[in-house]
């Protein structure tokens, strides 16, 4: 029998399998009492969704502003929450003014930002997305690397450079390479999984201190397959390399689902459950974080609007911060998650 606490809190259910459960959040979320209460009840780790990004800190490149990030760090430490840092180098979070700088200027600015940020919070974070979304098969490179200002300025060694700097500045933090689109059942996703394995092998050979693969896990109900042999094989190879995994930005878009709320919520819940069951069976998962807790604020409303115009219902709590079937599905998956390696042979 599960004790009451584990049934009523995602962080307690996660703790039963030595896992952390959390969410992405912004300082604006903390203005909502019900949402803050839900975060404190259900989460043991939080990820700044935007305010720890380079472009958010360096709106004015000459005057980095860490006030919002500091507020999130204080909220976490006051409430004994771990923090997953997101993200140091990401091509979509480069301060606009730097987009037109010389490669020398860009290199200096990118290293300054990484050093200043890692130094400011050294010892205070559970983990860091040091580099986010390094792969883009469509860019046509043999190594699959995305063509970004980091690649142009540093060359393919930019990943090694970032991780070595990060490791020197915060030896305690779990250093994560975070990627999107590794979860899907498409030829493109399979190509990206192969390129990710080759990248991880190359970096491992160089001694790049990547400890963990971040799998964003932005899923779509009625598209994400219930079972997924290619993903299972991929996760097994990641584990065989000695790498742990963090599920970093989990949500389930319902844009393909019928309008009926009960049907949508059931399809979304099933998608969460099947995906987490598979991940726990095949990977050494450290933490599961959803990208928001309540349907009241999700990036999917702008990124994946439903054809019928109804607001998306991709998360675990509804807009009134009440539990949905997805909350129960995730709680059950966390409670029952078989740990890879502990799998009954
Ligand atoms: O809050 C500021 C506002 O003060 C300012 O006036 C305005 C000016 O543009 O920006 C507002 O910030 C917005 C921020 O979200 C906070 O809501 C930014 O415009 C907007 O670009 C930002 O979008 C975030 C996006 O990453 C880009 O950073 C989304 O919230 C966030 O969900 C999304 O998350 C990404 C992950 O980092 C990486 N993986 C994909 C995922 C979804 O795109």
XYZ file of C-alpha atoms and ligand atoms in Angstrom:
388
model
C 0.000 0.000 0.000
C 1.248 3.486 -0.734
C 1.224 5.909 2.164
C -1.112 8.869 1.801
C 1.664 11.348 1.081
C 2.909 9.440 -1.950
C -0.611 9.304 -3.342
C -1.182 13.021 -2.921
C 2.050 14.596 -4.112
C 4.076 14.096 -7.269
C 7.357 14.906 -5.521
C 6.675 12.230 -2.873
C 5.688 9.698 -5.516
C 8.891 10.539 -7.424
C 11.016 10.258 -4.283
C 9.887 6.631 -3.901
C 11.955 5.897 -7.016
C 14.781 8.319 -6.107
C 13.468 10.714 -8.755
C 12.825 14.447 -8.718
C 9.605 15.849 -10.166
C 9.251 19.472 -11.182
C 8.126 22.135 -13.606
C 9.290 25.088 -15.656
C 8.205 28.382 -14.102
C 8.436 32.162 -14.371
C 8.393 34.791 -11.621
C 4.882 35.712 -12.838
C 3.677 32.223 -11.815
C 4.575 33.034 -8.202
C 1.955 35.791 -8.168
C -0.701 33.059 -8.191
C -1.306 31.621 -4.716
C -3.023 28.432 -5.948
C -0.278 27.736 -8.475
C 2.496 28.446 -5.961
C 0.801 26.076 -3.493
C 0.622 23.397 -6.199
C 4.307 23.890 -7.061
C 5.273 23.568 -3.396
C 3.095 20.458 -2.970
C 4.078 18.635 -6.164
C 7.605 19.733 -7.038
C 11.073 18.973 -5.753
C 12.873 20.730 -8.649
C 12.103 23.847 -10.703
C 13.432 25.169 -14.028
C 13.403 28.869 -14.978
C 11.361 28.764 -18.183
C 12.780 32.031 -19.534
C 14.405 34.300 -16.962
C 17.785 32.537 -16.715
C 18.347 32.665 -20.468
C 21.078 34.824 -22.004
C 18.650 37.136 -23.840
C 16.526 37.545 -20.691
C 19.540 38.494 -18.534
C 21.306 40.616 -21.142
C 18.475 42.678 -22.558
C 21.110 45.380 -22.105
C 24.426 43.649 -22.959
C 26.371 46.206 -20.912
C 24.181 45.694 -17.849
C 23.278 42.047 -17.200
C 20.124 41.891 -15.048
C 19.893 38.779 -12.855
C 17.065 40.103 -10.660
C 14.343 37.776 -11.976
C 16.709 34.784 -11.918
C 17.763 35.706 -8.374
C 14.093 35.822 -7.369
C 13.539 32.290 -8.698
C 16.708 31.048 -6.984
C 15.555 32.558 -3.672
C 12.087 31.010 -4.047
C 13.737 27.630 -4.634
C 16.205 27.846 -1.765
C 13.572 29.243 0.646
C 11.406 26.222 -0.179
C 14.131 23.599 -0.388
C 13.573 23.058 -4.112
C 16.367 21.957 -6.421
C 16.985 24.117 -9.499
C 17.649 22.970 -13.047
C 19.441 25.804 -14.855
C 18.093 26.565 -18.334
C 20.080 27.427 -20.426
C 23.557 28.812 -20.957
C 24.125 28.535 -24.738
C 21.034 28.333 -27.005
C 20.777 29.813 -30.476
C 17.250 31.116 -29.742
C 18.351 33.001 -26.626
C 21.195 35.121 -28.018
C 20.800 38.828 -27.141
C 19.611 40.504 -30.372
C 22.449 43.053 -30.491
C 24.978 40.193 -30.565
C 23.392 38.689 -33.646
C 25.345 41.138 -35.794
C 28.624 41.125 -33.839
C 31.962 39.829 -35.122
C 32.900 36.243 -34.301
C 35.557 37.487 -31.853
C 33.024 39.719 -30.089
C 30.480 36.902 -30.001
C 33.031 34.434 -28.567
C 34.035 36.877 -25.815
C 30.413 37.723 -24.980
C 29.291 34.071 -24.927
C 32.186 33.050 -22.657
C 31.693 36.096 -20.409
C 27.993 35.248 -20.019
C 28.658 31.582 -19.282
C 31.391 32.378 -16.755
C 29.456 35.173 -15.009
C 26.279 33.096 -14.742
C 27.948 29.864 -13.645
C 30.015 31.789 -11.076
C 26.986 33.642 -9.710
C 25.080 30.451 -8.923
C 27.955 28.005 -8.400
C 27.021 25.305 -5.907
C 23.348 26.346 -5.884
C 21.966 24.340 -8.824
C 21.182 20.653 -9.179
C 21.950 20.718 -12.903
C 22.437 22.918 -15.952
C 21.329 22.731 -19.579
C 24.790 23.876 -20.647
C 23.985 23.650 -24.374
C 20.419 23.472 -25.736
C 19.356 21.986 -29.114
C 22.787 21.469 -30.761
C 21.449 19.239 -33.571
C 19.537 20.078 -36.733
C 19.725 17.356 -39.439
C 18.104 19.757 -41.941
C 21.203 21.979 -41.792
C 22.916 19.260 -43.792
C 26.182 18.836 -41.882
C 27.614 15.304 -41.692
C 27.815 15.654 -37.902
C 24.205 16.914 -37.783
C 25.212 20.008 -35.829
C 22.809 22.929 -36.097
C 24.370 25.953 -37.817
C 24.281 28.549 -35.015
C 26.350 31.598 -33.976
C 28.114 29.296 -31.472
C 29.172 26.914 -34.239
C 30.271 29.809 -36.470
C 32.259 31.543 -33.733
C 33.871 28.552 -31.993
C 33.651 25.722 -34.534
C 32.340 22.232 -33.619
C 34.411 22.330 -30.400
C 31.943 24.830 -28.865
C 30.166 22.014 -27.016
C 33.414 20.787 -25.428
C 34.381 24.384 -24.598
C 31.050 25.082 -22.869
C 31.049 21.883 -20.805
C 34.701 22.186 -19.736
C 34.135 25.795 -18.629
C 30.936 24.818 -16.802
C 32.589 21.876 -15.064
C 35.473 24.055 -13.874
C 33.082 26.730 -12.535
C 30.552 24.421 -10.832
C 31.927 20.890 -10.303
C 28.813 20.003 -8.274
C 26.198 20.615 -10.969
C 24.993 17.777 -13.218
C 25.918 19.019 -16.700
C 23.213 18.307 -19.286
C 23.126 18.405 -23.073
C 19.452 19.197 -23.796
C 17.708 18.351 -27.085
C 14.252 18.368 -28.653
C 12.684 15.955 -31.131
C 14.499 12.797 -29.997
C 11.189 11.318 -28.816
C 9.219 11.155 -32.030
C 8.482 8.171 -34.292
C 9.583 9.621 -37.620
C 12.556 9.055 -39.996
C 13.817 12.550 -39.099
C 13.685 11.758 -35.395
C 15.493 8.456 -35.945
C 18.201 10.321 -37.882
C 18.468 12.841 -35.034
C 18.756 10.010 -32.468
C 21.597 8.452 -34.508
C 23.334 11.828 -34.797
C 22.923 12.416 -31.056
C 24.529 9.042 -30.254
C 27.440 9.849 -32.595
C 27.805 13.306 -30.990
C 27.774 11.845 -27.467
C 30.358 9.230 -28.484
C 32.629 11.915 -30.020
C 32.374 14.138 -26.974
C 32.941 11.203 -24.630
C 36.115 10.301 -26.561
C 37.359 13.882 -26.086
C 36.573 13.739 -22.371
C 33.870 16.432 -22.590
C 32.180 16.351 -19.153
C 28.589 15.680 -20.267
C 26.911 13.725 -17.454
C 23.325 13.657 -18.606
C 21.178 13.839 -21.747
C 18.193 16.178 -21.455
C 15.217 14.993 -23.503
C 12.728 17.854 -23.803
C 9.716 15.556 -24.449
C 7.269 17.973 -26.080
C 4.803 15.250 -27.115
C 1.563 15.206 -29.110
C -1.413 13.035 -28.171
C -2.540 10.736 -31.055
C 0.920 11.125 -32.618
C 3.260 9.769 -29.904
C 3.131 5.966 -30.274
C 2.105 3.898 -27.241
C 5.210 1.748 -27.644
C 8.310 2.960 -29.465
C 11.072 0.392 -30.154
C 13.439 2.953 -31.719
C 13.204 5.188 -28.650
C 13.729 2.177 -26.356
C 16.864 1.184 -28.295
C 18.143 4.782 -28.199
C 17.653 5.113 -24.448
C 19.388 1.773 -23.880
C 22.419 2.996 -25.876
C 22.473 6.249 -23.867
C 22.438 4.232 -20.641
C 25.141 1.899 -21.970
C 27.353 5.000 -22.377
C 26.949 5.645 -18.664
C 24.788 8.725 -19.200
C 21.755 9.548 -17.074
C 18.676 11.227 -18.546
C 16.510 14.148 -17.488
C 13.041 14.617 -18.957
C 13.274 18.376 -19.069
C 10.200 19.970 -20.716
C 7.416 17.372 -20.762
C 4.021 18.377 -22.074
C 1.414 16.749 -24.340
C -0.185 18.879 -27.030
C -3.870 18.013 -27.611
C -4.178 19.870 -30.943
C -5.001 16.620 -32.791
C -7.612 15.540 -30.230
C -11.403 15.983 -30.534
C -12.907 18.973 -28.766
C -14.646 16.936 -26.065
C -12.759 17.751 -22.862
C -13.088 14.309 -21.302
C -11.705 12.633 -24.433
C -8.850 15.121 -24.720
C -7.885 14.751 -21.074
C -7.950 10.945 -21.325
C -5.787 10.897 -24.469
C -3.306 13.334 -22.912
C -3.145 11.276 -19.703
C -2.538 8.029 -21.607
C 0.287 9.686 -23.551
C 1.995 10.821 -20.325
C 1.678 7.371 -18.790
C 2.981 5.347 -21.743
C 5.891 7.717 -22.316
C 7.057 7.761 -18.707
C 6.675 3.986 -18.333
C 8.944 3.519 -21.358
C 11.509 6.070 -20.142
C 11.734 4.563 -16.656
C 12.145 1.080 -18.101
C 15.003 2.004 -20.427
C 16.872 4.986 -18.942
C 18.493 6.094 -15.708
C 16.138 9.044 -15.214
C 17.190 11.643 -12.626
C 14.225 14.011 -12.900
C 10.967 14.578 -14.738
C 9.876 18.174 -15.306
C 6.765 19.311 -17.129
C 6.841 22.596 -19.004
C 4.382 24.314 -16.699
C 1.947 22.738 -14.240
C -1.377 24.415 -15.076
C -3.097 24.763 -18.443
C -3.492 28.426 -17.565
C -0.098 29.209 -19.097
C 1.459 27.012 -21.769
C 3.706 27.968 -24.677
C 1.592 25.541 -26.749
C -1.317 27.982 -27.026
C 0.862 30.116 -29.279
C 3.032 27.350 -30.754
C 0.306 24.739 -31.416
C -3.112 26.442 -31.454
C -5.998 23.998 -31.787
C -7.933 24.234 -35.102
C -11.154 24.805 -33.130
C -9.527 27.667 -31.216
C -10.155 26.014 -27.840
C -7.327 26.589 -25.318
C -4.860 23.705 -25.112
C -5.103 21.275 -22.139
C -1.528 19.821 -22.233
C -0.548 19.859 -18.544
C -1.386 18.157 -15.247
C -3.587 20.821 -13.640
C -6.447 22.655 -15.306
C -6.714 26.433 -15.573
C -8.236 26.519 -12.077
C -5.213 24.547 -10.821
C -7.291 21.388 -10.222
C -5.870 17.922 -10.901
C -6.660 16.355 -14.279
C -6.410 12.694 -15.343
C -2.858 13.531 -16.516
C -1.902 14.349 -12.914
C -3.012 10.886 -11.796
C -1.324 9.223 -14.775
C 2.001 10.899 -13.952
C 1.612 10.106 -10.229
C 1.046 6.424 -11.071
C 3.991 6.344 -13.483
C 6.272 7.950 -10.863
C 5.094 5.521 -8.174
C 5.379 2.462 -10.381
C 8.352 3.535 -12.498
C 10.639 0.529 -12.732
C 14.204 1.757 -12.524
C 16.307 0.793 -15.530
C 18.786 -1.797 -14.306
C 16.405 -2.727 -11.524
C 14.146 -4.163 -14.231
C 12.862 -7.640 -13.385
C 14.700 -9.835 -15.891
O 8.169 38.664 -20.043
C 8.779 39.351 -21.108
C 8.247 40.753 -21.202
O 8.613 41.455 -20.007
C 8.872 41.426 -22.400
O 8.326 42.711 -22.542
C 8.613 40.602 -23.652
C 9.362 41.243 -24.824
O 9.539 40.263 -25.847
O 9.126 39.266 -23.487
C 8.515 38.614 -22.399
O 9.186 37.407 -22.259
C 8.701 36.332 -23.038
C 8.980 35.101 -22.187
O 8.690 33.904 -22.909
C 8.217 35.124 -20.856
O 6.903 34.804 -21.106
C 9.522 36.261 -24.330
O 9.151 37.306 -25.188
C 9.259 34.921 -25.027
O 10.161 34.778 -26.131
C 9.532 33.779 -24.048
O 9.208 32.565 -24.713
C 9.822 31.401 -24.138
C 10.643 30.706 -25.235
O 11.173 29.465 -24.737
C 11.804 31.574 -25.699
O 12.679 31.814 -24.608
C 8.699 30.481 -23.665
O 8.069 31.077 -22.533
C 9.271 29.123 -23.280
O 8.218 28.200 -22.998
C 10.117 28.550 -24.408
O 10.700 27.353 -23.917
C 11.521 26.649 -24.878
C 12.739 26.110 -24.126
O 13.462 27.191 -23.560
C 13.609 25.272 -25.047
N 12.816 24.177 -25.652
C 11.641 24.667 -26.394
C 10.730 25.465 -25.475
C 9.490 25.917 -26.197
O 9.846 26.827 -27.201
